[in-house]
Coordinates of C-alpha atoms in Angstrom, one line a residue:
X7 CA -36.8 44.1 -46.5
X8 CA -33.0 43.6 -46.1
X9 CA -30.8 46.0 -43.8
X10 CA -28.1 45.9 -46.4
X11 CA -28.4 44.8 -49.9
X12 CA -26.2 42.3 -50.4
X13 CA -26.1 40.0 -53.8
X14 CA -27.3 36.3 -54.1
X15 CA -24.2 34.6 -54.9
X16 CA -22.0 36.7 -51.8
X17 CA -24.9 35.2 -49.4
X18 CA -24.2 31.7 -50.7
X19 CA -20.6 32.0 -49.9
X20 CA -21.4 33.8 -46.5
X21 CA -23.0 31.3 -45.6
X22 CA -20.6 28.0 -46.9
X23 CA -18.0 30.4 -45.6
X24 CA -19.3 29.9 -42.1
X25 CA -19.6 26.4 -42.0
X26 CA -16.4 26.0 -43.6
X27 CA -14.3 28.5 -42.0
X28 CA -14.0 27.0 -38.2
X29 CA -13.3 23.6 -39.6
X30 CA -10.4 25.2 -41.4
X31 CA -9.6 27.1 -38.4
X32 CA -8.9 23.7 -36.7
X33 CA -6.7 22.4 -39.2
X34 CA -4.5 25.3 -38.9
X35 CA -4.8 25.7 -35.1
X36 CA -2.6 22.5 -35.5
X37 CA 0.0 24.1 -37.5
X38 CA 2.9 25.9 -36.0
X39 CA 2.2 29.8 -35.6
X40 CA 4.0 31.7 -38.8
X41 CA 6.7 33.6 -37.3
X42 CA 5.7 37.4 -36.0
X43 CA 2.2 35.9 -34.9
X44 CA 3.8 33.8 -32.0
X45 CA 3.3 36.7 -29.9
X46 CA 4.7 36.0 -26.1
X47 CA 4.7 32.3 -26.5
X48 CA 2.9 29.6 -28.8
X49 CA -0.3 29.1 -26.5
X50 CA -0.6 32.7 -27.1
X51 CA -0.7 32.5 -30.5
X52 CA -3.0 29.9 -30.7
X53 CA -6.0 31.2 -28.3
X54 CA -5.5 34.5 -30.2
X55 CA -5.8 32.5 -33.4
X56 CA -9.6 30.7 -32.0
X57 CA -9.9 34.3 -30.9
X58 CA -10.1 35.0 -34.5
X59 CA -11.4 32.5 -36.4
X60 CA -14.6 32.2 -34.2
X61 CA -14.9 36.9 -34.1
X62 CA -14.6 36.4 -38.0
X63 CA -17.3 33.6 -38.2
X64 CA -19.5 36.1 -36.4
X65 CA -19.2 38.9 -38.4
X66 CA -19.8 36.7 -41.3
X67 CA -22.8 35.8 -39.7
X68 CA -23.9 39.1 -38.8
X69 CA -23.7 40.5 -42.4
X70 CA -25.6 37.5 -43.5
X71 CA -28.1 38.4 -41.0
X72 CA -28.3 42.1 -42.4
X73 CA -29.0 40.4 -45.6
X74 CA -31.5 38.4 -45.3
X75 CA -34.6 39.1 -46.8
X76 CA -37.0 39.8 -43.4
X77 CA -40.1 39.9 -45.4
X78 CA -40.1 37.0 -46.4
X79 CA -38.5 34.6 -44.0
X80 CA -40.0 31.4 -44.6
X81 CA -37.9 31.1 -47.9
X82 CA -35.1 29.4 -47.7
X83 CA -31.9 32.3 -48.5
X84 CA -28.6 31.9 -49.0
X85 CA -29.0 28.3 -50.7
X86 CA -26.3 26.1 -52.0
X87 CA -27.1 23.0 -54.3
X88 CA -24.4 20.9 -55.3
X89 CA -25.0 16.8 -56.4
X90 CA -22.3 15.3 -54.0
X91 CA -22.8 11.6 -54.2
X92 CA -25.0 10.9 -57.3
X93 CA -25.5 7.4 -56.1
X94 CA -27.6 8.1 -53.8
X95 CA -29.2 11.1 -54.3
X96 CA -27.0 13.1 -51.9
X97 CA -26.5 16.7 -52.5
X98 CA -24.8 19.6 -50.6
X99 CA -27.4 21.8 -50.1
X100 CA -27.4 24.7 -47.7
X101 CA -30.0 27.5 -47.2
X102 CA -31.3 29.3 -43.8
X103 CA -34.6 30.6 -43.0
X104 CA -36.0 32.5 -39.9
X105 CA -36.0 29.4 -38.1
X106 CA -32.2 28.8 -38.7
X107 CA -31.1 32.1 -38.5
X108 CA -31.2 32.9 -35.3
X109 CA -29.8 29.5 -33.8
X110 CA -27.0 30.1 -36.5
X111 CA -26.6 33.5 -35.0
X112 CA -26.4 31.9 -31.0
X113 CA -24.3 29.9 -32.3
X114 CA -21.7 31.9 -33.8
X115 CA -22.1 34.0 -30.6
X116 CA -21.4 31.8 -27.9
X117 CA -18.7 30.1 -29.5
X118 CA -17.0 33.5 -29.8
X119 CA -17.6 34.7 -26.6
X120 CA -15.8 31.1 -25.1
X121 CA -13.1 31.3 -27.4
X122 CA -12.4 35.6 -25.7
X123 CA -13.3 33.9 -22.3
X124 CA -10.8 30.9 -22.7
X125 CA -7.9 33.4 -24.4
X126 CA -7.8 34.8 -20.5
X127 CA -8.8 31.8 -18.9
X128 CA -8.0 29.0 -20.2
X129 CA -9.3 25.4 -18.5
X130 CA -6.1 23.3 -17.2
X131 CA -5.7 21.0 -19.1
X132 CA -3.2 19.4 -21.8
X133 CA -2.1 21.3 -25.2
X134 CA -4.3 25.0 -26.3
X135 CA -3.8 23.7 -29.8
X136 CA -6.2 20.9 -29.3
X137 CA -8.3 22.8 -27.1
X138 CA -9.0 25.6 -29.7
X139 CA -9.2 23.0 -32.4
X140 CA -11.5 20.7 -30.7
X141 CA -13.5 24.0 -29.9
X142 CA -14.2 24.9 -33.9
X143 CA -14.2 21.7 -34.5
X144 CA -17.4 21.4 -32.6
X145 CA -18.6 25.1 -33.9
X146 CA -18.2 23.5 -37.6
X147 CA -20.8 20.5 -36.7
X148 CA -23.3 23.1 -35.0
X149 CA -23.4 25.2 -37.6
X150 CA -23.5 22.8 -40.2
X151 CA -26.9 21.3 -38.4
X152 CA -28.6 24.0 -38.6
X153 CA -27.6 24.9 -42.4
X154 CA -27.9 21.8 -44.1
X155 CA -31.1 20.8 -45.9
X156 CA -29.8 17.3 -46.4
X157 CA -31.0 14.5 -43.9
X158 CA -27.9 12.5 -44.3
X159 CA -25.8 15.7 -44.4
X160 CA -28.1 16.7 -41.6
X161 CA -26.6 13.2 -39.9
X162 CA -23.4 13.6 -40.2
X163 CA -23.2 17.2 -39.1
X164 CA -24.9 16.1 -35.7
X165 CA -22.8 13.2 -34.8
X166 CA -19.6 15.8 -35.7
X167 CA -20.3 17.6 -32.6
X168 CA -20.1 14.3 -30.7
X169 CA -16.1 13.6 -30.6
X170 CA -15.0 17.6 -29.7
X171 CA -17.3 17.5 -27.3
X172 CA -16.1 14.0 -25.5
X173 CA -12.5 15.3 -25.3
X174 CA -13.2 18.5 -24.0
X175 CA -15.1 16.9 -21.2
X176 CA -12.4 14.0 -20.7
X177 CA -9.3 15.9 -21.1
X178 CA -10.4 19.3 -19.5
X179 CA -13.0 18.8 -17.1
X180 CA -12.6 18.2 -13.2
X181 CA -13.4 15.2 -11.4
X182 CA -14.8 12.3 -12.8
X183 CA -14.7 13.6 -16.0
X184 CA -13.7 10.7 -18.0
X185 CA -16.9 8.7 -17.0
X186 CA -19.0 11.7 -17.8
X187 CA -17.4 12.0 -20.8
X188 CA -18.1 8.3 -21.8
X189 CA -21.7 8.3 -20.3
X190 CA -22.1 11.1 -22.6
X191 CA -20.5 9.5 -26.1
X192 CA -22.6 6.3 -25.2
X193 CA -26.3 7.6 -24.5
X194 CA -25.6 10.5 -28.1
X195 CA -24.2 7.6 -30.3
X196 CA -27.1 4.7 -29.5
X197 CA -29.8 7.3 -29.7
X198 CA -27.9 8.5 -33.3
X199 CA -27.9 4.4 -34.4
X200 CA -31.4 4.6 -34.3
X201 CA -31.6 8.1 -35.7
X202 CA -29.7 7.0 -38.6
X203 CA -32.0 4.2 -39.1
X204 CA -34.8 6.5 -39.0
X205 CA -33.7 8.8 -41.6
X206 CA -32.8 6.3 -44.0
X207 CA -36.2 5.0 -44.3
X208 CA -38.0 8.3 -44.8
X209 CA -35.1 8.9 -47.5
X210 CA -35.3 5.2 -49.3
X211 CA -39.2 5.4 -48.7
X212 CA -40.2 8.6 -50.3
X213 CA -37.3 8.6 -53.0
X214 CA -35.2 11.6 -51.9
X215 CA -32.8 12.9 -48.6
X216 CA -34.3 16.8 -49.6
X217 CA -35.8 18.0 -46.4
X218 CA -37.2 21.3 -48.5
X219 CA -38.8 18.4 -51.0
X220 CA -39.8 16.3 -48.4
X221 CA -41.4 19.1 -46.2
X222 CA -43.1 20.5 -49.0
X223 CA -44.6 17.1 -49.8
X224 CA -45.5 17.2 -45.9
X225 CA -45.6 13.2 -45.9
X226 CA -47.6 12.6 -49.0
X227 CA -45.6 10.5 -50.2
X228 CA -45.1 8.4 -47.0
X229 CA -47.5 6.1 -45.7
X230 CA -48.9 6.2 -41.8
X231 CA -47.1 2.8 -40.9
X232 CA -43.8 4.5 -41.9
X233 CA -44.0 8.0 -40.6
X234 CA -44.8 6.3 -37.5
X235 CA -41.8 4.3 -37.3
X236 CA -39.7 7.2 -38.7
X237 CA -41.1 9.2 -35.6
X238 CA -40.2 6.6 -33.4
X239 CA -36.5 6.1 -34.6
X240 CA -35.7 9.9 -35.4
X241 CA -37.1 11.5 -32.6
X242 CA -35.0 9.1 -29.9
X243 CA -32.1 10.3 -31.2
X244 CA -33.0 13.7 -30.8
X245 CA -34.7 13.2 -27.4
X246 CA -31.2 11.6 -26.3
X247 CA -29.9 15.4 -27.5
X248 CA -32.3 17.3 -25.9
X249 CA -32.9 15.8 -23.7
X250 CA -36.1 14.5 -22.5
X251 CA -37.1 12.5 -19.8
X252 CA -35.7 9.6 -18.8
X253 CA -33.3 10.0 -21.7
X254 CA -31.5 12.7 -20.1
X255 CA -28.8 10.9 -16.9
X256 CA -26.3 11.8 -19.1
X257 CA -26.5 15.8 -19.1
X258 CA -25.7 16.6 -15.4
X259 CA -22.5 14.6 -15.0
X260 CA -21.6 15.9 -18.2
X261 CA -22.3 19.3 -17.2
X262 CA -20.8 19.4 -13.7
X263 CA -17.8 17.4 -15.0
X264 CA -17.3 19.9 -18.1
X265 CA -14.8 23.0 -18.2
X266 CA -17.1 26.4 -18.5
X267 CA -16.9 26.9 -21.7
X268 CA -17.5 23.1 -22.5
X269 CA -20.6 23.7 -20.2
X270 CA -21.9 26.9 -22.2
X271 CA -21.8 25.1 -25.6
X272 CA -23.4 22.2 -24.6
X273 CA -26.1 24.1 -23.0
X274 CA -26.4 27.0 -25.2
X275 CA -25.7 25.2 -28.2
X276 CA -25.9 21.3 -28.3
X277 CA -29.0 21.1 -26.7
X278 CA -31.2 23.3 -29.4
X279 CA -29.7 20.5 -32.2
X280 CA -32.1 18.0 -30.9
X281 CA -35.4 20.3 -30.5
X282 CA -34.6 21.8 -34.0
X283 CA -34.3 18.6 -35.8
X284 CA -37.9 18.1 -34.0
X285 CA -38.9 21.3 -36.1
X286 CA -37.1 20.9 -39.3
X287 CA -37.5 17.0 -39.8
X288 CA -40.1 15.4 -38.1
X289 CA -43.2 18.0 -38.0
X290 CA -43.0 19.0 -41.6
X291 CA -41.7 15.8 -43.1
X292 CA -43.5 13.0 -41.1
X293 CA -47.2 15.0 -39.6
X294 CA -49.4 11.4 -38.9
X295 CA -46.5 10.5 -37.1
X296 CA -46.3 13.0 -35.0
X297 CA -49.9 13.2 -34.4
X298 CA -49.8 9.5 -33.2
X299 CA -46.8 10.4 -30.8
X300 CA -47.6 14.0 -29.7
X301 CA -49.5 13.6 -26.7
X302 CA -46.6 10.7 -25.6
X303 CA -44.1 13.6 -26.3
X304 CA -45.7 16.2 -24.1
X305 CA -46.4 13.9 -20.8
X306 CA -42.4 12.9 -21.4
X307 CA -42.1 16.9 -21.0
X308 CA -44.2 18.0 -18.4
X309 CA -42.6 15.4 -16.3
X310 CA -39.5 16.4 -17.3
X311 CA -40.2 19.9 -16.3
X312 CA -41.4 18.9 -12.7
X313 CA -38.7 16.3 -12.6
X314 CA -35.8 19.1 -13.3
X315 CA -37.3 21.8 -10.8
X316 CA -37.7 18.6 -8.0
X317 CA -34.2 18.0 -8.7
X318 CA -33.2 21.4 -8.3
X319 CA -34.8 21.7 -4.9
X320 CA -33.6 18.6 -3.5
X321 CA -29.7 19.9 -4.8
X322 CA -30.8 23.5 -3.3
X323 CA -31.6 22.8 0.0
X324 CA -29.7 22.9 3.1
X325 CA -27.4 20.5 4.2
X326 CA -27.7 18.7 0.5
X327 CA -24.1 19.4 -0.8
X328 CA -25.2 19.9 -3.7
X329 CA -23.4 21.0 -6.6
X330 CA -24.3 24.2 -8.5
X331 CA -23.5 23.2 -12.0
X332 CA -25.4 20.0 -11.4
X333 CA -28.2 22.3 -10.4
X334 CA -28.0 24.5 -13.5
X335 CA -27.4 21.1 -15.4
X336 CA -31.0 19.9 -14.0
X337 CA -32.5 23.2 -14.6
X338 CA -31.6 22.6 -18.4
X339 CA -34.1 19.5 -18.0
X340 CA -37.2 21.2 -16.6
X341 CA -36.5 24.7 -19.5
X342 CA -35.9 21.7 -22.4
X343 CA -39.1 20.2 -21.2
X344 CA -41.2 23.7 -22.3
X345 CA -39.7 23.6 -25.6
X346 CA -40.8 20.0 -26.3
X347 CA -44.4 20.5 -24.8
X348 CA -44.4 23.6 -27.4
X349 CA -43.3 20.9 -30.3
X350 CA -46.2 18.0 -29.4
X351 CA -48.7 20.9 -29.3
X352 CA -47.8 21.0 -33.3
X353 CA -49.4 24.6 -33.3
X354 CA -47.8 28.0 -34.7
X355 CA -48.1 29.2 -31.2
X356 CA -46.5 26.4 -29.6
X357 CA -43.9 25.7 -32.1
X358 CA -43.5 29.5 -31.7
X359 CA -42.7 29.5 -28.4
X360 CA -40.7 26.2 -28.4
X361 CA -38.1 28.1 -30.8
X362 CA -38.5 31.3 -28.7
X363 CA -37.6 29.5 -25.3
X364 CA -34.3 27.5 -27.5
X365 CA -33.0 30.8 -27.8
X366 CA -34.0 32.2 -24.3
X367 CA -32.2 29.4 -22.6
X368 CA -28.9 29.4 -24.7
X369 CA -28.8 33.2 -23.6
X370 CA -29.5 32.9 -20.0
X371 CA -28.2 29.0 -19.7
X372 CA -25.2 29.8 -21.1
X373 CA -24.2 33.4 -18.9
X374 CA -25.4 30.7 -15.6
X375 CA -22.8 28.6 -16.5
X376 CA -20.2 31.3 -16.8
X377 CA -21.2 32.5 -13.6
X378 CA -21.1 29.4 -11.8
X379 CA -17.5 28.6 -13.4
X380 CA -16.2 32.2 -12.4
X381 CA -17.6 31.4 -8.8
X382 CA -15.7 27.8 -9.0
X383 CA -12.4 29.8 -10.1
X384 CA -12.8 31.6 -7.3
X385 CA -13.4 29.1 -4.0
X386 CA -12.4 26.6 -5.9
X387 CA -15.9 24.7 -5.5
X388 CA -19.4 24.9 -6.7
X389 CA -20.7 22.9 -3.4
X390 CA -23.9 25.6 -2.4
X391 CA -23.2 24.6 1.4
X392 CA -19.8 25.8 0.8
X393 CA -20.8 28.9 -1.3
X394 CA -24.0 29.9 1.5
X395 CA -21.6 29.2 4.3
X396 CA -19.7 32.2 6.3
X397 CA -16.7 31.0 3.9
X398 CA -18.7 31.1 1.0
X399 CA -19.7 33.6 -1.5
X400 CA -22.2 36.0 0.0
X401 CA -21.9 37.6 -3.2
X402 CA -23.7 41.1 -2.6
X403 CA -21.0 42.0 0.3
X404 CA -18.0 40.4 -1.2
X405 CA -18.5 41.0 -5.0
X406 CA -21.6 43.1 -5.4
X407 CA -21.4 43.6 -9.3
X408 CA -20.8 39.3 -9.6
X409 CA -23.8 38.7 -7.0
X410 CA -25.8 41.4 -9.0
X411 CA -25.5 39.6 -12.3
X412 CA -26.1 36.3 -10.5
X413 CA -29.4 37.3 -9.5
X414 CA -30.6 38.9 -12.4
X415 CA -29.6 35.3 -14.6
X416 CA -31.5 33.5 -12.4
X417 CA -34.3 35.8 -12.7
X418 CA -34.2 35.3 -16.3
X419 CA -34.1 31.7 -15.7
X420 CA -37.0 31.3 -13.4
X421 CA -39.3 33.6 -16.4
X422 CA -39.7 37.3 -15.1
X423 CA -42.1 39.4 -17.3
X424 CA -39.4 41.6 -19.4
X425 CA -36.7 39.1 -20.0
X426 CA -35.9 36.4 -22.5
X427 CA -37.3 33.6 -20.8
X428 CA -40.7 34.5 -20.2
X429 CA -42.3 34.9 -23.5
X430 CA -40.9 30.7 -24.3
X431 CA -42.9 29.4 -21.5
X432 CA -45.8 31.5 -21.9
X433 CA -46.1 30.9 -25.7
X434 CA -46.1 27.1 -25.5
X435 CA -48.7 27.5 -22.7
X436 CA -50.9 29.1 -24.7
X437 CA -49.9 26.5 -27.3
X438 CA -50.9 23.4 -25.0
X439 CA -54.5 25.1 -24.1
X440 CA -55.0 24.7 -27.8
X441 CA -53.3 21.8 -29.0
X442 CA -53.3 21.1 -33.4
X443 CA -56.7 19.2 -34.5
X444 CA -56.9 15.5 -33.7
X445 CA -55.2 15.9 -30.7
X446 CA -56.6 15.8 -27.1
X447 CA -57.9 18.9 -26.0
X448 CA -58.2 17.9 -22.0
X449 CA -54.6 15.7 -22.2
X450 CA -52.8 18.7 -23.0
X451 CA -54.7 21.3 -21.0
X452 CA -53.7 19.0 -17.9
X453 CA -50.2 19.1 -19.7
X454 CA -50.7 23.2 -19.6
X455 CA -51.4 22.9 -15.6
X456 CA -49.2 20.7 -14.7
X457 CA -46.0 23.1 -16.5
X458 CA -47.3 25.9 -15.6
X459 CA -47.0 24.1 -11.5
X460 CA -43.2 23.6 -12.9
X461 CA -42.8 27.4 -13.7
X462 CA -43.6 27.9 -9.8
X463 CA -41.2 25.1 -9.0
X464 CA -38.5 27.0 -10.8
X465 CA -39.3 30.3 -9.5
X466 CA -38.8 28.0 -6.0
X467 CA -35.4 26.8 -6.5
X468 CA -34.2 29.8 -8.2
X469 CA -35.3 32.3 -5.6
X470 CA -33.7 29.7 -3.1
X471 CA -30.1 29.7 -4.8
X472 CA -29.9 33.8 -4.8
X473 CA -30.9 33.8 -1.4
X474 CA -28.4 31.0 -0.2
X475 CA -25.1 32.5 -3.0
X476 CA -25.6 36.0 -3.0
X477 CA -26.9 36.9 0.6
X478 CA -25.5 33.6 2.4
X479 CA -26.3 32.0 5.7
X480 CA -25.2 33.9 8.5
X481 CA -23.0 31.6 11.2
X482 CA -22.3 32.0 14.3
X483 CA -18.3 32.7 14.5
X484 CA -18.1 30.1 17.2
X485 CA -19.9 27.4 15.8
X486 CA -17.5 27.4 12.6
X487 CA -14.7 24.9 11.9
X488 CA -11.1 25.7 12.7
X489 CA -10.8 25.4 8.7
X490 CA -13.9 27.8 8.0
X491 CA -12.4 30.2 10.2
X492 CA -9.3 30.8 8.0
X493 CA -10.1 33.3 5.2
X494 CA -8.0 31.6 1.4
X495 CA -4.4 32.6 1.0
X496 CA -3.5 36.1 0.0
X497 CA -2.4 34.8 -3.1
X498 CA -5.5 32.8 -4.0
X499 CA -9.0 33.9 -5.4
X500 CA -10.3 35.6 -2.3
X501 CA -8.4 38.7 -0.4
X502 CA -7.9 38.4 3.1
X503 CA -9.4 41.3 5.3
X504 CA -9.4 42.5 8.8
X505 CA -8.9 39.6 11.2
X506 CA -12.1 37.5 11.6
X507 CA -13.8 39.3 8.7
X508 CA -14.6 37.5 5.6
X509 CA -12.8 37.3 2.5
X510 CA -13.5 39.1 -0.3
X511 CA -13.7 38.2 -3.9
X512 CA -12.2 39.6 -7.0
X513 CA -15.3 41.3 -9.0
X514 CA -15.9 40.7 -12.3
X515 CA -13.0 41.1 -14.2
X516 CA -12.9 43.4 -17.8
X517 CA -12.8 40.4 -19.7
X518 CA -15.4 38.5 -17.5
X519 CA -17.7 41.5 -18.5
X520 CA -16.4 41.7 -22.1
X521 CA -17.8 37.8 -22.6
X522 CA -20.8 38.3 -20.5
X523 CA -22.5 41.3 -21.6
X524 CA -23.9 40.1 -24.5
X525 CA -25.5 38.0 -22.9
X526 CA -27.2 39.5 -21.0
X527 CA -28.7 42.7 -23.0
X528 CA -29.6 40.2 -25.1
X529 CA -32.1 38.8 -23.0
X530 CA -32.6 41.9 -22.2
X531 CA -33.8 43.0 -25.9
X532 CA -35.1 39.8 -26.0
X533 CA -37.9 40.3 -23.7
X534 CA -39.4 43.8 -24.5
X535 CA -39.2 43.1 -28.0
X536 CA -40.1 39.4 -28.8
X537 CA -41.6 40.7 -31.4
X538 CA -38.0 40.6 -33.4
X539 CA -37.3 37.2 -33.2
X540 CA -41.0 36.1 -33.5
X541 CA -41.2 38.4 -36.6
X542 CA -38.5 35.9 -38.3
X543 CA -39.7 32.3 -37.1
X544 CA -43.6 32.8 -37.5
X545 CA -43.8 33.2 -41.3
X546 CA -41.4 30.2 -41.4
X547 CA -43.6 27.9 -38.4
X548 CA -46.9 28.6 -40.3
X549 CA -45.2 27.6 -43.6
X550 CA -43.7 24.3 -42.0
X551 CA -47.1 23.3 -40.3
X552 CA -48.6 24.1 -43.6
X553 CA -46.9 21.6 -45.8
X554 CA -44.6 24.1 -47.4
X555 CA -47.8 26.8 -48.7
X556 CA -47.3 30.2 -47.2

């Protein structure tokens, strides 16, 4: 069944289109705006330009969506087949199938709504041009990994994302944003060495780079000795991208150094590359493997998970100064960990839930970070002392409608029955009580018990930061600091009131709500109709797991 009936050949170039398109977008993002687009100024013209690229790459990826075949989702669509470099056996092949398409479509989302976010809000930093370019630069790659069907297409398309990505935390981030921004190149581009290495030997090994041939021949063709080692090299470089525990010191400086919108695509969008190559590569294409490494993959993380929410509490408590993007940051850990405990469980129901919870967490992840950033751009800090102090935020008095959507991302975060996140964490549960055959049934039923402890963890933390932003900590006037007693200039964030009454905060803002929204009905529609999404990746799962037979 297909919404709109659209032909073969206008799917194929939807979907090269969307690859394509953002990458061209950069190049002319560079160029000097044609006279009569200028608008007020040149930056103008450019942010409206990403503006457009990235609203017309969604639209694109909408009507693709509309045509794809929902009945039979586990068929690759929309496929391109081109011989690119005879020589050795590379070909340009494209294709998307209900495990794709949605990440395609969160994708294509999130970029959009950073490129309306950043047209009225636009980090400080050095020329827009770059900025926007950098921006679809990065959009290009993402895309691109989830399209390609390719493993050294597949490699280059996740080491693009890796320069945009570096600059936009170097040159736009706040402080110590340059050795974030090299922690971050370093960890991606050793773990990708050993990817690459990885990849090559599944490709000289079994005589072909095809993942749809090499998943169909579900590791036939390769011996034990080899998938093992393949498992080994592929999946550190896609534990480094995750990430999993230990591999992951890079993400929170990365994150608290970021700008927002460089903090919403890494979470919402570089993260899933990692767990998705997981899906597409290394479960269909390399099974023994996996089997050998599974159990080692799930106690890397359940750890992670009560790692992340440890972390969390230690940043959340009182007197901690800790940062609130680091939090989120570490939060990103402990929700990553679900999605790899769903992988190792290598069943339909876990692998189920692992793609399930990627999407959850780019939807509520990514409006967290906007949050946080809008709070930042209003005190000018993310410190939660700050925030829960009588200075700080006290978000239900001072901006009721930003406090409001606060809380209800954090309940999303923490799993509440009805939203997005709770139907990830349940699913790969259910998936660890029952783990594939050959694996240890009592290993990963202690896995189950000890994530579901980290779900209670989070709901911990979670509940903690609501209380502390949104209601803060009430202080005695007299015991505050000359410096906490003075509300922020009229002509900053925060409006001066009465004498000795707090300041308040600008609300959310049209276009605040314009780039949030989305967001957050679709985690929304995500959780009372999972149904939806898991109608699209099931068929594909059980066809992956099966060795390419429906």
């Amino acid at each position: 069944m297909t919404v709109i009936d659209i032909s073969p050949s206008v799917m194929q170039f939807l979907l090269a289109f969307i690859v394509v398109a953002p990458l061209l977008g950069a190049v002319a993002a560079l160029l000097p705006a044609p006279p009569g687009l200028r608008g007020k100024n040149p930056d103008q013209a450019v942010l409206r330009h990403g503006v457009t690229v990235t609203g017309a790459v969604l639209i694109a990826a909408i009507v693709l969506a509309t045509g794809f075949d929902h009945d039979q989702p586990a068929t690759m669509q929309a496929t391109t087949d081109i011989s690119w470099i005879p020589a050795l056996g590379v070909r340009i092949h494209l294709g998307i199938d209900g495990i794709s398409l949605p990440l395609l479509l969160l994708t294509a989302l999130l970029t959009f709504l950073c490129a309306l976010y950043s047209y009225f809000k636009l980090p400080a930093g050095p020329s827009p041009k770059a900025f926007i370019a950098l921006v679809l630069v990065l959009e290009s790659g993402t895309l691109a990994t989830f399209a390609v069907l390719d493993l050294l297409l597949f490699f280059l398309a996740f080491e693009m994302v890796l320069i945009p990505m570096y600059f936009l935390i170097a040159r736009w981030g706040g402080d110590q944003r340059r050795a974030a921004a090299w922690k971050f190149i370093l960890y991606t581009l050793l773990g990708s060495v050993v990817m690459l290495l990885g990849l090559l030997l599944i490709g000289l090994k079994s005589g072909t780079f095809d993942m749809v041939a090499l998943a169909t021949d579900n590791g036939r063709g390769l011996t034990t000795s080899v998938q093992v080692i393949a498992v080994l090299a592929i999946g550190v470089g896609l534990a480094v991208k995750t990430p999993m525990w230990p591999l992951h010191s890079w993400l929170p400086d990365a994150h608290t150094a970021a700008p927002t919108v460089g903090s919403v695509l890494l979470a919402g969008v570089l993260l899933k590359m990692g767990t998705y190559g997981f899906v597409r590569i290394l479960l269909p294409i390399a099974p023994d493997g996996m089997r050998t490494f599974a159990p080692y993959l799930a106690a890397f993380a359940v750890v992670g998970i009560v790692y992340g929410s440890l972390a969390c509490l230690a940043l959340a408590r009182n007197g901690a100064k800790g940062d609130l993007k680091r939090l989120i940051a570490y939060s990103s850990v402990g929700h990553m960990g679900f999605v790899l405990l769903g992988i190792a469980t290598m069943t339909p129901t876990g692998v189920n839930g692992a793609l399930f919870a990627n999407i959850a967490h780019g939807l509520i992840t990514g409006l967290l970070f906007f949050l946080v950033g809008a709070i930042k751009d209003r005190y000018g800090t993310a410190d939660l002392d700050t925030l829960a102090g009588a200075t700080g935020a006290a978000l239900y008095g001072r901006a009721p409608r930003l406090g409001a959507l606060l809380a209800f991302a954090a309940v999303a975060s923490l799993g509440l029955p009805g939203l997005a996140g709770f139907w990830g964490e349940m699913l790969t549960l259910f998936g660890a009580y029952s783990p594939a055959e050959g694996l240890s049934r009592p290993a990963f039923r202690t896995f189950m018990a000890i994530g579901a402890f980290g779900t209670l963890l989070t709901a911990a933390y979670m509940l903690i930061v609501v209380r502390r932003v949104c209601m803060g900590e009430h202080t005695p006037h007299s015991q505050l600091s000359p410096d906490d007693r003075t509300p922020p200039p009229a002509d900053g964030p925060g409006r001066p009131t009465a004498a000795g009454s707090p300041p308040q905060l600008a609300d959310i803002q049209t276009y605040e709500a314009a780039a949030w929204t989305p967001l957050a009905a679709l985690t929304v529609l995500a959780g009372l109709w999972p149904a939806t999404l898991l109608g699209l990746t099931d068929p594909a799962v059980q066809k992956l797991l099966a060795g390419g037979k429906s």
